[in-house]
Amino acid sequence: MHSRSSESESRYLAPGIDQCVKIVVLGPFAVGKTTLVGAVSEIRPASTEERMTEAGKAVDTMRDLSDKTTTTVALDFGRLTLTDDIVLYLFGGPGQPRFSFMIDELIQGALGGVVLVDTARITESWDAMGRLEEAGLPYVVAVNTFHDSPAYGDTELRRALDLAPSTPLVKCDVRHRESAKKPLIALVSHLLSRPSLEPVS
Ligand SMILES: Nc1nc2c(ncn2[C@@H]2O[C@H](COP(=O)(O)OP(=O)(O)OP(=O)(O)O)[C@@H](O)[C@H]2O)c(=O)[nH]1
Ligand SMILES: [Mg+2]
């Protein structure tokens, strides 16, 4: 019997997968969208990173971005087989406002979203939350726990984000695979708990 290496195995969908779910990962500039997709993807992620010009670096953020030299200009793409029968197709969006027209394209056909938050600049995630709400797309909010950002309790965070009680809130470190999977697991549980699943059209 032909045996495949584990690397080539991960290039193909496992037999038995019967639910392919498109998920968008949104949030402001440099919040960690590309890092999350890259951390969880079982295929080499596709990305559209371009070197940041000085103009790009001028985006208003309090964060030290000395190790961030590129920015997403269109999308990130990755795949994660979550259970024996569910595979997620992940589409990370661009964070810079000048590329935000891409977001309406990305959410077409999606079943849910992850909105990343940096607690040092919480309100910068409102735009992504609003885009998903306008599209009627269920989402979870995930705090990417940058070590130098303030730590808040869930109640404070929910209040600051003006989060609906039914919207899940999780904390993760998008640089680490198991932690980065947490918002995706929370999102799928959230989607499965809803009466009907309709992709955005
Ligand atoms: N110090 C610190 N850096 C982090 C942490 N998490 C992520 N980063 C860094 O933050 C940056 C996030 O970059 P990206 O993943 O490109 O962010 P993005 O949201 O895709 O950015 P755009 O596509 O440009 O909007 C990277 O340089 C990460 O290494 C953290 O917890 N602490
Ligand atoms: Mg990016």
PDB file of C-alpha atoms and ligand atoms in Angstrom:
ATOM      1  CA  MET A   1       0.000   0.000   0.000  1.00  0.00           C
ATOM      2  CA  HIS A   2       1.249   3.428  -0.921  1.00  0.00           C
ATOM      3  CA  SER A   3       2.314   5.401   2.131  1.00  0.00           C
ATOM      4  CA  ARG A   4       2.472   9.154   2.114  1.00  0.00           C
ATOM      5  CA  SER A   5       4.767  11.307   4.200  1.00  0.00           C
ATOM      6  CA  SER A   6       3.111  13.364   6.922  1.00  0.00           C
ATOM      7  CA  GLU A   7       3.977  16.515   4.989  1.00  0.00           C
ATOM      8  CA  SER A   8       2.200  15.364   1.815  1.00  0.00           C
ATOM      9  CA  GLU A   9      -0.686  13.968   3.874  1.00  0.00           C
ATOM     10  CA  SER A  10      -1.411  17.432   5.231  1.00  0.00           C
ATOM     11  CA  ARG A  11      -1.686  18.773   1.684  1.00  0.00           C
ATOM     12  CA  TYR A  12      -4.838  16.748   1.123  1.00  0.00           C
ATOM     13  CA  LEU A  13      -8.133  16.736   2.929  1.00  0.00           C
ATOM     14  CA  ALA A  14      -8.626  13.735   5.178  1.00  0.00           C
ATOM     15  CA  PRO A  15     -11.333  11.295   4.011  1.00  0.00           C
ATOM     16  CA  GLY A  16     -14.658  11.884   5.745  1.00  0.00           C
ATOM     17  CA  ILE A  17     -14.507  15.671   5.762  1.00  0.00           C
ATOM     18  CA  ASP A  18     -18.005  16.828   4.936  1.00  0.00           C
ATOM     19  CA  GLN A  19     -18.049  20.403   6.218  1.00  0.00           C
ATOM     20  CA  CYS A  20     -15.803  23.042   4.670  1.00  0.00           C
ATOM     21  CA  VAL A  21     -16.219  26.286   6.559  1.00  0.00           C
ATOM     22  CA  LYS A  22     -14.912  29.648   5.405  1.00  0.00           C
ATOM     23  CA  ILE A  23     -13.777  31.863   8.277  1.00  0.00           C
ATOM     24  CA  VAL A  24     -12.451  35.423   8.108  1.00  0.00           C
ATOM     25  CA  VAL A  25      -9.848  36.759  10.539  1.00  0.00           C
ATOM     26  CA  LEU A  26     -10.095  40.529  10.911  1.00  0.00           C
ATOM     27  CA  GLY A  27      -8.788  43.308  13.118  1.00  0.00           C
ATOM     28  CA  PRO A  28      -6.631  46.418  13.023  1.00  0.00           C
ATOM     29  CA  PHE A  29      -3.118  46.871  11.698  1.00  0.00           C
ATOM     30  CA  ALA A  30      -0.463  44.628  13.270  1.00  0.00           C
ATOM     31  CA  VAL A  31      -2.856  42.913  15.677  1.00  0.00           C
ATOM     32  CA  GLY A  32      -1.604  39.477  14.577  1.00  0.00           C
ATOM     33  CA  LYS A  33      -3.945  38.243  11.801  1.00  0.00           C
ATOM     34  CA  THR A  34      -1.186  36.925   9.533  1.00  0.00           C
ATOM     35  CA  THR A  35       0.589  35.423  12.537  1.00  0.00           C
ATOM     36  CA  LEU A  36      -2.590  33.560  13.588  1.00  0.00           C
ATOM     37  CA  VAL A  37      -3.275  32.114  10.121  1.00  0.00           C
ATOM     38  CA  GLY A  38       0.366  31.042   9.794  1.00  0.00           C
ATOM     39  CA  ALA A  39       0.422  29.472  13.264  1.00  0.00           C
ATOM     40  CA  VAL A  40      -2.604  27.230  12.766  1.00  0.00           C
ATOM     41  CA  SER A  41      -2.458  26.391   9.062  1.00  0.00           C
ATOM     42  CA  GLU A  42      -1.596  22.808   8.139  1.00  0.00           C
ATOM     43  CA  ILE A  43      -0.675  23.887   4.622  1.00  0.00           C
ATOM     44  CA  ARG A  44       1.934  26.488   3.871  1.00  0.00           C
ATOM     45  CA  PRO A  45      -0.127  29.669   4.232  1.00  0.00           C
ATOM     46  CA  ALA A  46      -0.561  31.880   1.226  1.00  0.00           C
ATOM     47  CA  SER A  47      -0.044  35.515   1.981  1.00  0.00           C
ATOM     48  CA  THR A  48       0.185  38.829   0.218  1.00  0.00           C
ATOM     49  CA  GLU A  49       2.769  40.530   2.393  1.00  0.00           C
ATOM     50  CA  GLU A  50       4.520  43.577   1.070  1.00  0.00           C
ATOM     51  CA  ARG A  51       7.354  45.465   2.638  1.00  0.00           C
ATOM     52  CA  MET A  52       6.112  48.404   4.595  1.00  0.00           C
ATOM     53  CA  THR A  53       7.060  51.758   3.275  1.00  0.00           C
ATOM     54  CA  GLU A  54       7.607  54.634   5.652  1.00  0.00           C
ATOM     55  CA  ALA A  55       4.044  55.667   4.777  1.00  0.00           C
ATOM     56  CA  GLY A  56       2.775  52.285   5.933  1.00  0.00           C
ATOM     57  CA  LYS A  57       4.748  52.490   9.139  1.00  0.00           C
ATOM     58  CA  ALA A  58       3.123  55.801   9.912  1.00  0.00           C
ATOM     59  CA  VAL A  59      -0.163  54.038  10.730  1.00  0.00           C
ATOM     60  CA  ASP A  60      -1.170  55.214  14.147  1.00  0.00           C
ATOM     61  CA  THR A  61      -0.361  52.552  16.735  1.00  0.00           C
ATOM     62  CA  MET A  62       1.295  52.675  20.119  1.00  0.00           C
ATOM     63  CA  ARG A  63       3.085  49.391  19.530  1.00  0.00           C
ATOM     64  CA  ASP A  64       6.809  48.951  18.886  1.00  0.00           C
ATOM     65  CA  LEU A  65       6.779  47.485  15.385  1.00  0.00           C
ATOM     66  CA  SER A  66      10.528  47.198  14.922  1.00  0.00           C
ATOM     67  CA  ASP A  67      10.232  43.474  14.081  1.00  0.00           C
ATOM     68  CA  LYS A  68       7.314  43.963  11.697  1.00  0.00           C
ATOM     69  CA  THR A  69       8.600  44.793   8.247  1.00  0.00           C
ATOM     70  CA  THR A  70       5.675  43.692   6.076  1.00  0.00           C
ATOM     71  CA  THR A  71       1.934  44.268   5.913  1.00  0.00           C
ATOM     72  CA  THR A  72      -0.920  42.335   4.304  1.00  0.00           C
ATOM     73  CA  VAL A  73      -2.164  44.071   1.166  1.00  0.00           C
ATOM     74  CA  ALA A  74      -4.925  41.625   0.189  1.00  0.00           C
ATOM     75  CA  LEU A  75      -5.348  38.466   2.258  1.00  0.00           C
ATOM     76  CA  ASP A  76      -3.826  35.519   4.107  1.00  0.00           C
ATOM     77  CA  PHE A  77      -5.056  32.032   3.358  1.00  0.00           C
ATOM     78  CA  GLY A  78      -4.664  28.870   5.408  1.00  0.00           C
ATOM     79  CA  ARG A  79      -6.421  25.608   6.211  1.00  0.00           C
ATOM     80  CA  LEU A  80      -7.083  23.828   9.479  1.00  0.00           C
ATOM     81  CA  THR A  81      -8.749  20.436   9.872  1.00  0.00           C
ATOM     82  CA  LEU A  82     -10.491  20.914  13.186  1.00  0.00           C
ATOM     83  CA  THR A  83     -12.294  17.610  13.672  1.00  0.00           C
ATOM     84  CA  ASP A  84     -12.793  14.387  11.706  1.00  0.00           C
ATOM     85  CA  ASP A  85     -15.450  16.088   9.606  1.00  0.00           C
ATOM     86  CA  ILE A  86     -14.831  19.849   9.752  1.00  0.00           C
ATOM     87  CA  VAL A  87     -12.165  21.736   7.853  1.00  0.00           C
ATOM     88  CA  LEU A  88     -11.749  25.483   8.172  1.00  0.00           C
ATOM     89  CA  TYR A  89     -10.574  27.672   5.326  1.00  0.00           C
ATOM     90  CA  LEU A  90      -9.079  30.762   6.895  1.00  0.00           C
ATOM     91  CA  PHE A  91      -8.978  34.131   5.219  1.00  0.00           C
ATOM     92  CA  GLY A  92      -7.045  36.828   7.050  1.00  0.00           C
ATOM     93  CA  GLY A  93      -7.802  40.390   6.022  1.00  0.00           C
ATOM     94  CA  PRO A  94      -5.578  43.430   5.647  1.00  0.00           C
ATOM     95  CA  GLY A  95      -5.433  45.781   8.638  1.00  0.00           C
ATOM     96  CA  GLN A  96      -4.461  49.046   7.047  1.00  0.00           C
ATOM     97  CA  PRO A  97      -7.498  51.233   6.269  1.00  0.00           C
ATOM     98  CA  ARG A  98      -6.312  51.839   2.698  1.00  0.00           C
ATOM     99  CA  PHE A  99      -6.890  48.153   1.891  1.00  0.00           C
ATOM    100  CA  SER A 100     -10.181  47.843   3.733  1.00  0.00           C
ATOM    101  CA  PHE A 101     -12.204  47.527   0.507  1.00  0.00           C
ATOM    102  CA  MET A 102     -10.907  43.917   0.424  1.00  0.00           C
ATOM    103  CA  ILE A 103     -12.891  43.009   3.512  1.00  0.00           C
ATOM    104  CA  ASP A 104     -16.298  43.049   1.831  1.00  0.00           C
ATOM    105  CA  GLU A 105     -14.880  40.681  -0.795  1.00  0.00           C
ATOM    106  CA  LEU A 106     -13.371  38.369   1.814  1.00  0.00           C
ATOM    107  CA  ILE A 107     -16.541  37.947   3.819  1.00  0.00           C
ATOM    108  CA  GLN A 108     -18.503  36.671   0.798  1.00  0.00           C
ATOM    109  CA  GLY A 109     -19.387  33.052   1.473  1.00  0.00           C
ATOM    110  CA  ALA A 110     -17.987  33.119   5.018  1.00  0.00           C
ATOM    111  CA  LEU A 111     -19.846  31.456   7.871  1.00  0.00           C
ATOM    112  CA  GLY A 112     -18.129  33.295  10.702  1.00  0.00           C
ATOM    113  CA  GLY A 113     -15.348  35.607  11.781  1.00  0.00           C
ATOM    114  CA  VAL A 114     -12.626  36.100  14.355  1.00  0.00           C
ATOM    115  CA  VAL A 115     -11.930  39.699  15.385  1.00  0.00           C
ATOM    116  CA  LEU A 116      -8.529  40.167  17.002  1.00  0.00           C
ATOM    117  CA  VAL A 117      -8.036  42.782  19.705  1.00  0.00           C
ATOM    118  CA  ASP A 118      -4.984  44.384  21.267  1.00  0.00           C
ATOM    119  CA  THR A 119      -5.963  45.693  24.701  1.00  0.00           C
ATOM    120  CA  ALA A 120      -3.658  48.695  24.224  1.00  0.00           C
ATOM    121  CA  ARG A 121      -5.997  49.900  21.447  1.00  0.00           C
ATOM    122  CA  ILE A 122      -9.333  48.209  21.955  1.00  0.00           C
ATOM    123  CA  THR A 123     -11.451  50.636  19.954  1.00  0.00           C
ATOM    124  CA  GLU A 124      -9.426  49.958  16.806  1.00  0.00           C
ATOM    125  CA  SER A 125     -11.263  46.608  16.567  1.00  0.00           C
ATOM    126  CA  TRP A 126     -14.693  48.235  16.395  1.00  0.00           C
ATOM    127  CA  ASP A 127     -14.449  48.683  12.642  1.00  0.00           C
ATOM    128  CA  ALA A 128     -13.997  44.925  12.043  1.00  0.00           C
ATOM    129  CA  MET A 129     -16.813  44.094  14.475  1.00  0.00           C
ATOM    130  CA  GLY A 130     -19.073  46.555  12.676  1.00  0.00           C
ATOM    131  CA  ARG A 131     -18.274  45.087   9.258  1.00  0.00           C
ATOM    132  CA  LEU A 132     -19.228  41.603  10.427  1.00  0.00           C
ATOM    133  CA  GLU A 133     -22.361  42.818  12.185  1.00  0.00           C
ATOM    134  CA  GLU A 134     -23.473  44.681   9.054  1.00  0.00           C
ATOM    135  CA  ALA A 135     -22.975  41.486   7.073  1.00  0.00           C
ATOM    136  CA  GLY A 136     -24.942  39.497   9.669  1.00  0.00           C
ATOM    137  CA  LEU A 137     -21.952  37.223  10.240  1.00  0.00           C
ATOM    138  CA  PRO A 138     -21.487  35.614  13.676  1.00  0.00           C
ATOM    139  CA  TYR A 139     -18.063  36.197  15.175  1.00  0.00           C
ATOM    140  CA  VAL A 140     -15.897  35.716  18.232  1.00  0.00           C
ATOM    141  CA  VAL A 141     -13.585  38.311  19.719  1.00  0.00           C
ATOM    142  CA  ALA A 142     -10.071  37.152  20.537  1.00  0.00           C
ATOM    143  CA  VAL A 143      -7.641  39.205  22.600  1.00  0.00           C
ATOM    144  CA  ASN A 144      -4.078  38.656  21.375  1.00  0.00           C
ATOM    145  CA  THR A 145      -2.211  38.900  24.649  1.00  0.00           C
ATOM    146  CA  PHE A 146       0.751  41.102  23.794  1.00  0.00           C
ATOM    147  CA  HIS A 147       2.991  41.005  26.870  1.00  0.00           C
ATOM    148  CA  ASP A 148       3.160  44.779  27.115  1.00  0.00           C
ATOM    149  CA  SER A 149      -0.576  45.426  26.737  1.00  0.00           C
ATOM    150  CA  PRO A 150      -2.862  45.932  29.749  1.00  0.00           C
ATOM    151  CA  ALA A 151      -4.584  42.849  31.177  1.00  0.00           C
ATOM    152  CA  TYR A 152      -8.305  43.328  31.763  1.00  0.00           C
ATOM    153  CA  GLY A 153     -10.932  41.010  33.157  1.00  0.00           C
ATOM    154  CA  ASP A 154     -13.658  39.691  30.872  1.00  0.00           C
ATOM    155  CA  THR A 155     -16.313  42.006  32.317  1.00  0.00           C
ATOM    156  CA  GLU A 156     -14.198  45.120  31.669  1.00  0.00           C
ATOM    157  CA  LEU A 157     -13.310  43.905  28.196  1.00  0.00           C
ATOM    158  CA  ARG A 158     -16.904  43.149  27.284  1.00  0.00           C
ATOM    159  CA  ARG A 159     -17.938  46.585  28.446  1.00  0.00           C
ATOM    160  CA  ALA A 160     -15.093  48.340  26.575  1.00  0.00           C
ATOM    161  CA  LEU A 161     -15.895  46.403  23.398  1.00  0.00           C
ATOM    162  CA  ASP A 162     -19.660  46.822  23.868  1.00  0.00           C
ATOM    163  CA  LEU A 163     -19.941  43.100  23.207  1.00  0.00           C
ATOM    164  CA  ALA A 164     -23.279  41.328  22.941  1.00  0.00           C
ATOM    165  CA  PRO A 165     -23.634  38.780  25.767  1.00  0.00           C
ATOM    166  CA  SER A 166     -23.882  35.943  23.234  1.00  0.00           C
ATOM    167  CA  THR A 167     -20.616  36.829  21.483  1.00  0.00           C
ATOM    168  CA  PRO A 168     -17.773  34.624  22.733  1.00  0.00           C
ATOM    169  CA  LEU A 169     -14.644  36.323  24.092  1.00  0.00           C
ATOM    170  CA  VAL A 170     -11.356  34.418  24.316  1.00  0.00           C
ATOM    171  CA  LYS A 171      -7.722  35.227  24.996  1.00  0.00           C
ATOM    172  CA  CYS A 172      -4.886  33.729  22.980  1.00  0.00           C
ATOM    173  CA  ASP A 173      -1.301  34.169  21.914  1.00  0.00           C
ATOM    174  CA  VAL A 174      -1.460  34.028  18.131  1.00  0.00           C
ATOM    175  CA  ARG A 175       2.196  33.036  17.864  1.00  0.00           C
ATOM    176  CA  HIS A 176       1.536  29.611  19.361  1.00  0.00           C
ATOM    177  CA  ARG A 177      -0.487  27.036  17.453  1.00  0.00           C
ATOM    178  CA  GLU A 178      -2.558  25.526  20.254  1.00  0.00           C
ATOM    179  CA  SER A 179      -3.349  28.945  21.682  1.00  0.00           C
ATOM    180  CA  ALA A 180      -4.109  30.397  18.243  1.00  0.00           C
ATOM    181  CA  LYS A 181      -6.641  27.582  17.663  1.00  0.00           C
ATOM    182  CA  LYS A 182      -8.703  28.686  20.677  1.00  0.00           C
ATOM    183  CA  PRO A 183     -10.723  31.404  18.904  1.00  0.00           C
ATOM    184  CA  LEU A 184     -11.400  29.044  15.990  1.00  0.00           C
ATOM    185  CA  ILE A 185     -12.681  26.318  18.289  1.00  0.00           C
ATOM    186  CA  ALA A 186     -14.825  28.887  20.117  1.00  0.00           C
ATOM    187  CA  LEU A 187     -16.188  30.142  16.802  1.00  0.00           C
ATOM    188  CA  VAL A 188     -17.142  26.691  15.541  1.00  0.00           C
ATOM    189  CA  SER A 189     -18.887  25.901  18.855  1.00  0.00           C
ATOM    190  CA  HIS A 190     -20.700  29.219  18.547  1.00  0.00           C
ATOM    191  CA  LEU A 191     -21.745  28.473  14.951  1.00  0.00           C
ATOM    192  CA  LEU A 192     -22.937  24.973  15.839  1.00  0.00           C
ATOM    193  CA  SER A 193     -25.062  26.365  18.673  1.00  0.00           C
ATOM    194  CA  ARG A 194     -27.010  28.571  16.269  1.00  0.00           C
ATOM    195  CA  PRO A 195     -30.264  27.461  14.687  1.00  0.00           C
ATOM    196  CA  SER A 196     -29.145  27.914  11.079  1.00  0.00           C
ATOM    197  CA  LEU A 197     -25.911  28.529   9.241  1.00  0.00           C
ATOM    198  CA  GLU A 198     -26.088  30.817   6.242  1.00  0.00           C
ATOM    199  CA  PRO A 199     -23.030  32.016   4.369  1.00  0.00           C
ATOM    200  CA  VAL A 200     -22.861  35.728   3.567  1.00  0.00           C
ATOM    201  CA  SER A 201     -23.963  36.293  -0.023  1.00  0.00           C
TER     202      SER A 201
HETATM  203  N1  LIG B   1       5.819  41.662  21.483  1.00  0.00           N
HETATM  204  C1  LIG B   1       4.875  40.881  20.976  1.00  0.00           C
HETATM  205  N2  LIG B   1       4.764  40.834  19.647  1.00  0.00           N
HETATM  206  C2  LIG B   1       3.795  40.053  19.138  1.00  0.00           C
HETATM  207  C3  LIG B   1       2.938  39.335  19.947  1.00  0.00           C
HETATM  208  N3  LIG B   1       2.068  38.695  19.149  1.00  0.00           N
HETATM  209  C4  LIG B   1       2.385  39.018  17.889  1.00  0.00           C
HETATM  210  N4  LIG B   1       3.444  39.822  17.892  1.00  0.00           N
HETATM  211  C5  LIG B   1       4.083  40.448  16.775  1.00  0.00           C
HETATM  212  O1  LIG B   1       3.139  41.388  16.271  1.00  0.00           O
HETATM  213  C6  LIG B   1       3.227  41.434  14.867  1.00  0.00           C
HETATM  214  C7  LIG B   1       1.917  41.059  14.252  1.00  0.00           C
HETATM  215  O2  LIG B   1       2.104  41.074  12.891  1.00  0.00           O
HETATM  216  P1  LIG B   1       1.108  40.447  11.829  1.00  0.00           P
HETATM  217  O3  LIG B   1       0.725  39.070  12.172  1.00  0.00           O
HETATM  218  O4  LIG B   1       1.736  40.716  10.516  1.00  0.00           O
HETATM  219  O5  LIG B   1      -0.154  41.383  12.041  1.00  0.00           O
HETATM  220  P2  LIG B   1      -1.345  41.617  11.039  1.00  0.00           P
HETATM  221  O6  LIG B   1      -2.543  41.849  11.884  1.00  0.00           O
HETATM  222  O7  LIG B   1      -1.418  40.545  10.017  1.00  0.00           O
HETATM  223  O8  LIG B   1      -0.881  42.979  10.359  1.00  0.00           O
HETATM  224  P3  LIG B   1      -1.402  43.689   9.022  1.00  0.00           P
HETATM  225  O9  LIG B   1      -1.701  42.640   8.015  1.00  0.00           O
HETATM  226  O10 LIG B   1      -0.252  44.571   8.606  1.00  0.00           O
HETATM  227  O11 LIG B   1      -2.592  44.486   9.441  1.00  0.00           O
HETATM  228  C8  LIG B   1       4.336  40.473  14.474  1.00  0.00           C
HETATM  229  O12 LIG B   1       5.528  41.210  14.338  1.00  0.00           O
HETATM  230  C9  LIG B   1       4.414  39.510  15.664  1.00  0.00           C
HETATM  231  O13 LIG B   1       5.666  38.932  15.834  1.00  0.00           O
HETATM  232  C10 LIG B   1       3.117  39.406  21.361  1.00  0.00           C
HETATM  233  O14 LIG B   1       2.396  38.810  22.148  1.00  0.00           O
HETATM  234  N5  LIG B   1       4.097  40.181  21.829  1.00  0.00           N
HETATM  235 MG    MG B   2      -1.425  40.658   8.027  1.00  0.00          MG
END
